[in-house]
Amino acid sequence: METSTRDEREAQTTAFLRVRVGQEEAHYGGNLVDGARILRLFGDLVTEITVRTDGDEGLLAQYSDIRFTAPVRPGDYIEARARLVRQTRLRRVVELEAHKVIRASPEEADSAGEVLDEPQLVCAATATTVVPHRRAHMATARIPTAEEA
């Protein structure tokens, strides 16, 4: 009978979203989408991570090391991923990345797009979330194996 350690469970706790950015989200000149749109995706991913680890949405305490590395425009498809990298009694630290996987190509035609050979990093960050004490206590309790349940 195999049991997983807490470190192994943390390494396996991930979340993923893929969305198409709509025309209504253009916010700046040059038809650019604001970085807050990507941070909202990150917030949803962090929430999913804490629900998976603690059965509670938790409270996002901070973002750190935010780097916007490429523009996002309406029609682009963004793939965002999260991975739990550290867990303490009340805090969860999550690494986040968002990549453009399809680029809108309005210069070719209004509805043209291009699948990128290599996803393009558009944003990376680290988030820290806090979970309520009652849920955090439950998350650190021993998890029974399938045979024991």
PDB file of C-alpha atoms in Angstrom:
ATOM      1  CA  MET A   1       0.000   0.000   0.000  1.00  0.00           C
ATOM      2  CA  GLU A   2       1.416   3.389  -1.042  1.00  0.00           C
ATOM      3  CA  THR A   3       0.621   6.697   0.592  1.00  0.00           C
ATOM      4  CA  SER A   4       1.652  10.074  -0.719  1.00  0.00           C
ATOM      5  CA  THR A   5       3.497  12.573   1.411  1.00  0.00           C
ATOM      6  CA  ARG A   6       2.321  16.156   1.810  1.00  0.00           C
ATOM      7  CA  ASP A   7       5.174  17.339  -0.444  1.00  0.00           C
ATOM      8  CA  GLU A   8       4.071  14.952  -3.201  1.00  0.00           C
ATOM      9  CA  ARG A   9       0.453  16.159  -2.921  1.00  0.00           C
ATOM     10  CA  GLU A  10       1.610  19.802  -3.086  1.00  0.00           C
ATOM     11  CA  ALA A  11       3.713  19.105  -6.177  1.00  0.00           C
ATOM     12  CA  GLN A  12       0.644  17.624  -7.841  1.00  0.00           C
ATOM     13  CA  THR A  13      -1.763  20.450  -6.975  1.00  0.00           C
ATOM     14  CA  THR A  14      -2.268  22.433 -10.162  1.00  0.00           C
ATOM     15  CA  ALA A  15      -5.004  24.323 -11.961  1.00  0.00           C
ATOM     16  CA  PHE A  16      -5.468  25.389 -15.579  1.00  0.00           C
ATOM     17  CA  LEU A  17      -7.649  27.801 -17.593  1.00  0.00           C
ATOM     18  CA  ARG A  18      -7.800  28.675 -21.283  1.00  0.00           C
ATOM     19  CA  VAL A  19      -9.853  31.666 -22.389  1.00  0.00           C
ATOM     20  CA  ARG A  20     -10.400  33.785 -25.460  1.00  0.00           C
ATOM     21  CA  VAL A  21     -10.040  37.504 -24.815  1.00  0.00           C
ATOM     22  CA  GLY A  22     -13.079  39.362 -26.128  1.00  0.00           C
ATOM     23  CA  GLN A  23     -13.196  42.636 -28.047  1.00  0.00           C
ATOM     24  CA  GLU A  24     -14.994  44.271 -25.102  1.00  0.00           C
ATOM     25  CA  GLU A  25     -11.822  43.823 -23.046  1.00  0.00           C
ATOM     26  CA  ALA A  26      -9.719  46.227 -25.138  1.00  0.00           C
ATOM     27  CA  HIS A  27      -8.828  48.973 -22.705  1.00  0.00           C
ATOM     28  CA  TYR A  28      -5.844  50.939 -24.001  1.00  0.00           C
ATOM     29  CA  GLY A  29      -4.672  52.481 -27.240  1.00  0.00           C
ATOM     30  CA  GLY A  30      -3.356  49.974 -29.736  1.00  0.00           C
ATOM     31  CA  ASN A  31      -6.246  47.659 -28.859  1.00  0.00           C
ATOM     32  CA  LEU A  32      -4.433  46.421 -25.738  1.00  0.00           C
ATOM     33  CA  VAL A  33      -6.014  44.484 -22.884  1.00  0.00           C
ATOM     34  CA  ASP A  34      -5.091  45.611 -19.375  1.00  0.00           C
ATOM     35  CA  GLY A  35      -2.959  43.408 -17.148  1.00  0.00           C
ATOM     36  CA  ALA A  36      -5.763  43.220 -14.596  1.00  0.00           C
ATOM     37  CA  ARG A  37      -7.519  40.778 -16.957  1.00  0.00           C
ATOM     38  CA  ILE A  38      -4.656  38.313 -16.509  1.00  0.00           C
ATOM     39  CA  LEU A  39      -4.590  38.889 -12.749  1.00  0.00           C
ATOM     40  CA  ARG A  40      -8.298  37.981 -12.602  1.00  0.00           C
ATOM     41  CA  LEU A  41      -7.449  34.656 -14.247  1.00  0.00           C
ATOM     42  CA  PHE A  42      -4.690  34.164 -11.699  1.00  0.00           C
ATOM     43  CA  GLY A  43      -7.143  34.900  -8.885  1.00  0.00           C
ATOM     44  CA  ASP A  44      -9.494  32.203 -10.171  1.00  0.00           C
ATOM     45  CA  LEU A  45      -6.631  29.711 -10.338  1.00  0.00           C
ATOM     46  CA  VAL A  46      -5.466  30.477  -6.797  1.00  0.00           C
ATOM     47  CA  THR A  47      -9.045  30.027  -5.602  1.00  0.00           C
ATOM     48  CA  GLU A  48      -9.219  26.624  -7.290  1.00  0.00           C
ATOM     49  CA  ILE A  49      -5.942  25.584  -5.671  1.00  0.00           C
ATOM     50  CA  THR A  50      -7.181  26.482  -2.175  1.00  0.00           C
ATOM     51  CA  VAL A  51     -10.499  24.732  -2.739  1.00  0.00           C
ATOM     52  CA  ARG A  52      -8.567  21.628  -3.815  1.00  0.00           C
ATOM     53  CA  THR A  53      -6.186  21.752  -0.838  1.00  0.00           C
ATOM     54  CA  ASP A  54      -8.471  23.106   1.882  1.00  0.00           C
ATOM     55  CA  GLY A  55     -12.100  22.906   0.809  1.00  0.00           C
ATOM     56  CA  ASP A  56     -12.306  26.698   1.077  1.00  0.00           C
ATOM     57  CA  GLU A  57     -11.702  29.578  -1.330  1.00  0.00           C
ATOM     58  CA  GLY A  58      -9.312  31.274   1.085  1.00  0.00           C
ATOM     59  CA  LEU A  59      -8.338  34.941   0.841  1.00  0.00           C
ATOM     60  CA  LEU A  60      -5.768  36.209  -1.627  1.00  0.00           C
ATOM     61  CA  ALA A  61      -3.212  38.080   0.472  1.00  0.00           C
ATOM     62  CA  GLN A  62      -0.706  39.250  -2.133  1.00  0.00           C
ATOM     63  CA  TYR A  63       0.831  38.960  -5.555  1.00  0.00           C
ATOM     64  CA  SER A  64       4.591  39.275  -5.842  1.00  0.00           C
ATOM     65  CA  ASP A  65       7.109  39.214  -8.659  1.00  0.00           C
ATOM     66  CA  ILE A  66       4.503  40.185 -11.254  1.00  0.00           C
ATOM     67  CA  ARG A  67       6.051  40.423 -14.711  1.00  0.00           C
ATOM     68  CA  PHE A  68       4.090  41.413 -17.816  1.00  0.00           C
ATOM     69  CA  THR A  69       6.186  40.243 -20.744  1.00  0.00           C
ATOM     70  CA  ALA A  70       4.047  40.552 -23.898  1.00  0.00           C
ATOM     71  CA  PRO A  71       0.906  42.392 -24.995  1.00  0.00           C
ATOM     72  CA  VAL A  72      -2.524  40.783 -24.975  1.00  0.00           C
ATOM     73  CA  ARG A  73      -5.123  41.848 -27.545  1.00  0.00           C
ATOM     74  CA  PRO A  74      -8.749  40.935 -28.213  1.00  0.00           C
ATOM     75  CA  GLY A  75      -9.017  37.628 -30.038  1.00  0.00           C
ATOM     76  CA  ASP A  76      -5.938  36.155 -28.348  1.00  0.00           C
ATOM     77  CA  TYR A  77      -6.282  32.860 -26.503  1.00  0.00           C
ATOM     78  CA  ILE A  78      -4.609  32.827 -23.120  1.00  0.00           C
ATOM     79  CA  GLU A  79      -3.670  29.687 -21.237  1.00  0.00           C
ATOM     80  CA  ALA A  80      -3.057  30.253 -17.535  1.00  0.00           C
ATOM     81  CA  ARG A  81      -1.584  27.711 -15.138  1.00  0.00           C
ATOM     82  CA  ALA A  82      -1.042  27.572 -11.393  1.00  0.00           C
ATOM     83  CA  ARG A  83       1.043  25.278  -9.232  1.00  0.00           C
ATOM     84  CA  LEU A  84       1.131  25.075  -5.449  1.00  0.00           C
ATOM     85  CA  VAL A  85       4.781  25.397  -4.450  1.00  0.00           C
ATOM     86  CA  ARG A  86       4.675  25.888  -0.690  1.00  0.00           C
ATOM     87  CA  GLN A  87       2.173  25.301   2.069  1.00  0.00           C
ATOM     88  CA  THR A  88       2.285  26.351   5.703  1.00  0.00           C
ATOM     89  CA  ARG A  89      -0.362  26.032   8.365  1.00  0.00           C
ATOM     90  CA  LEU A  90      -2.370  29.026   7.107  1.00  0.00           C
ATOM     91  CA  ARG A  91      -0.700  30.091   3.840  1.00  0.00           C
ATOM     92  CA  ARG A  92      -0.472  28.651   0.350  1.00  0.00           C
ATOM     93  CA  VAL A  93       2.087  29.973  -2.148  1.00  0.00           C
ATOM     94  CA  VAL A  94       1.228  29.485  -5.803  1.00  0.00           C
ATOM     95  CA  GLU A  95       3.340  30.079  -8.922  1.00  0.00           C
ATOM     96  CA  LEU A  96       1.377  31.435 -11.879  1.00  0.00           C
ATOM     97  CA  GLU A  97       2.039  31.772 -15.599  1.00  0.00           C
ATOM     98  CA  ALA A  98      -0.097  32.931 -18.516  1.00  0.00           C
ATOM     99  CA  HIS A  99       0.841  32.187 -22.121  1.00  0.00           C
ATOM    100  CA  LYS A 100      -0.644  33.341 -25.397  1.00  0.00           C
ATOM    101  CA  VAL A 101      -1.327  30.168 -27.416  1.00  0.00           C
ATOM    102  CA  ILE A 102      -3.339  31.703 -30.291  1.00  0.00           C
ATOM    103  CA  ARG A 103      -2.744  35.200 -31.600  1.00  0.00           C
ATOM    104  CA  ALA A 104      -5.438  37.266 -33.257  1.00  0.00           C
ATOM    105  CA  SER A 105      -4.318  38.417 -36.733  1.00  0.00           C
ATOM    106  CA  PRO A 106      -6.629  41.304 -37.664  1.00  0.00           C
ATOM    107  CA  GLU A 107      -4.052  42.619 -40.138  1.00  0.00           C
ATOM    108  CA  GLU A 108      -4.822  39.568 -42.329  1.00  0.00           C
ATOM    109  CA  ALA A 109      -8.606  39.586 -41.869  1.00  0.00           C
ATOM    110  CA  ASP A 110     -11.032  40.707 -39.169  1.00  0.00           C
ATOM    111  CA  SER A 111     -11.521  37.154 -37.922  1.00  0.00           C
ATOM    112  CA  ALA A 112      -8.050  35.696 -38.661  1.00  0.00           C
ATOM    113  CA  GLY A 113      -5.949  34.001 -36.020  1.00  0.00           C
ATOM    114  CA  GLU A 114      -2.692  32.075 -35.771  1.00  0.00           C
ATOM    115  CA  VAL A 115      -1.818  29.113 -33.560  1.00  0.00           C
ATOM    116  CA  LEU A 116       1.603  29.912 -32.130  1.00  0.00           C
ATOM    117  CA  ASP A 117       4.321  27.290 -32.582  1.00  0.00           C
ATOM    118  CA  GLU A 118       5.617  28.129 -29.111  1.00  0.00           C
ATOM    119  CA  PRO A 119       3.317  29.585 -26.444  1.00  0.00           C
ATOM    120  CA  GLN A 120       4.372  33.153 -25.609  1.00  0.00           C
ATOM    121  CA  LEU A 121       4.683  34.083 -21.940  1.00  0.00           C
ATOM    122  CA  VAL A 122       2.536  37.162 -21.272  1.00  0.00           C
ATOM    123  CA  CYS A 123       2.623  37.247 -17.470  1.00  0.00           C
ATOM    124  CA  ALA A 124       4.159  35.429 -14.509  1.00  0.00           C
ATOM    125  CA  ALA A 125       3.609  35.992 -10.794  1.00  0.00           C
ATOM    126  CA  THR A 126       3.579  34.401  -7.375  1.00  0.00           C
ATOM    127  CA  ALA A 127       0.499  34.576  -5.164  1.00  0.00           C
ATOM    128  CA  THR A 128       0.035  33.992  -1.461  1.00  0.00           C
ATOM    129  CA  THR A 129      -3.361  33.047  -0.144  1.00  0.00           C
ATOM    130  CA  VAL A 130      -4.551  32.578   3.423  1.00  0.00           C
ATOM    131  CA  VAL A 131      -7.018  29.912   4.460  1.00  0.00           C
ATOM    132  CA  PRO A 132      -9.256  30.030   7.538  1.00  0.00           C
ATOM    133  CA  HIS A 133      -7.742  28.269  10.546  1.00  0.00           C
ATOM    134  CA  ARG A 134     -10.536  25.687  10.733  1.00  0.00           C
ATOM    135  CA  ARG A 135      -9.930  24.623   7.105  1.00  0.00           C
ATOM    136  CA  ALA A 136      -6.151  24.748   7.372  1.00  0.00           C
ATOM    137  CA  HIS A 137      -6.286  22.336  10.303  1.00  0.00           C
ATOM    138  CA  MET A 138      -8.380  19.904   8.271  1.00  0.00           C
ATOM    139  CA  ALA A 139      -5.973  20.080   5.310  1.00  0.00           C
ATOM    140  CA  THR A 140      -2.970  19.037   7.386  1.00  0.00           C
ATOM    141  CA  ALA A 141      -4.798  16.040   8.841  1.00  0.00           C
ATOM    142  CA  ARG A 142      -3.810  12.630   7.463  1.00  0.00           C
ATOM    143  CA  ILE A 143      -5.628  11.772   4.238  1.00  0.00           C
ATOM    144  CA  PRO A 144      -6.769   8.121   4.154  1.00  0.00           C
ATOM    145  CA  THR A 145      -5.829   5.994   1.153  1.00  0.00           C
ATOM    146  CA  ALA A 146      -8.546   4.567  -1.100  1.00  0.00           C
ATOM    147  CA  GLU A 147      -8.280   1.194   0.643  1.00  0.00           C
ATOM    148  CA  GLU A 148      -8.822   2.796   4.054  1.00  0.00           C
ATOM    149  CA  ALA A 149     -11.797   4.934   3.011  1.00  0.00           C
TER     150      ALA A 149
END
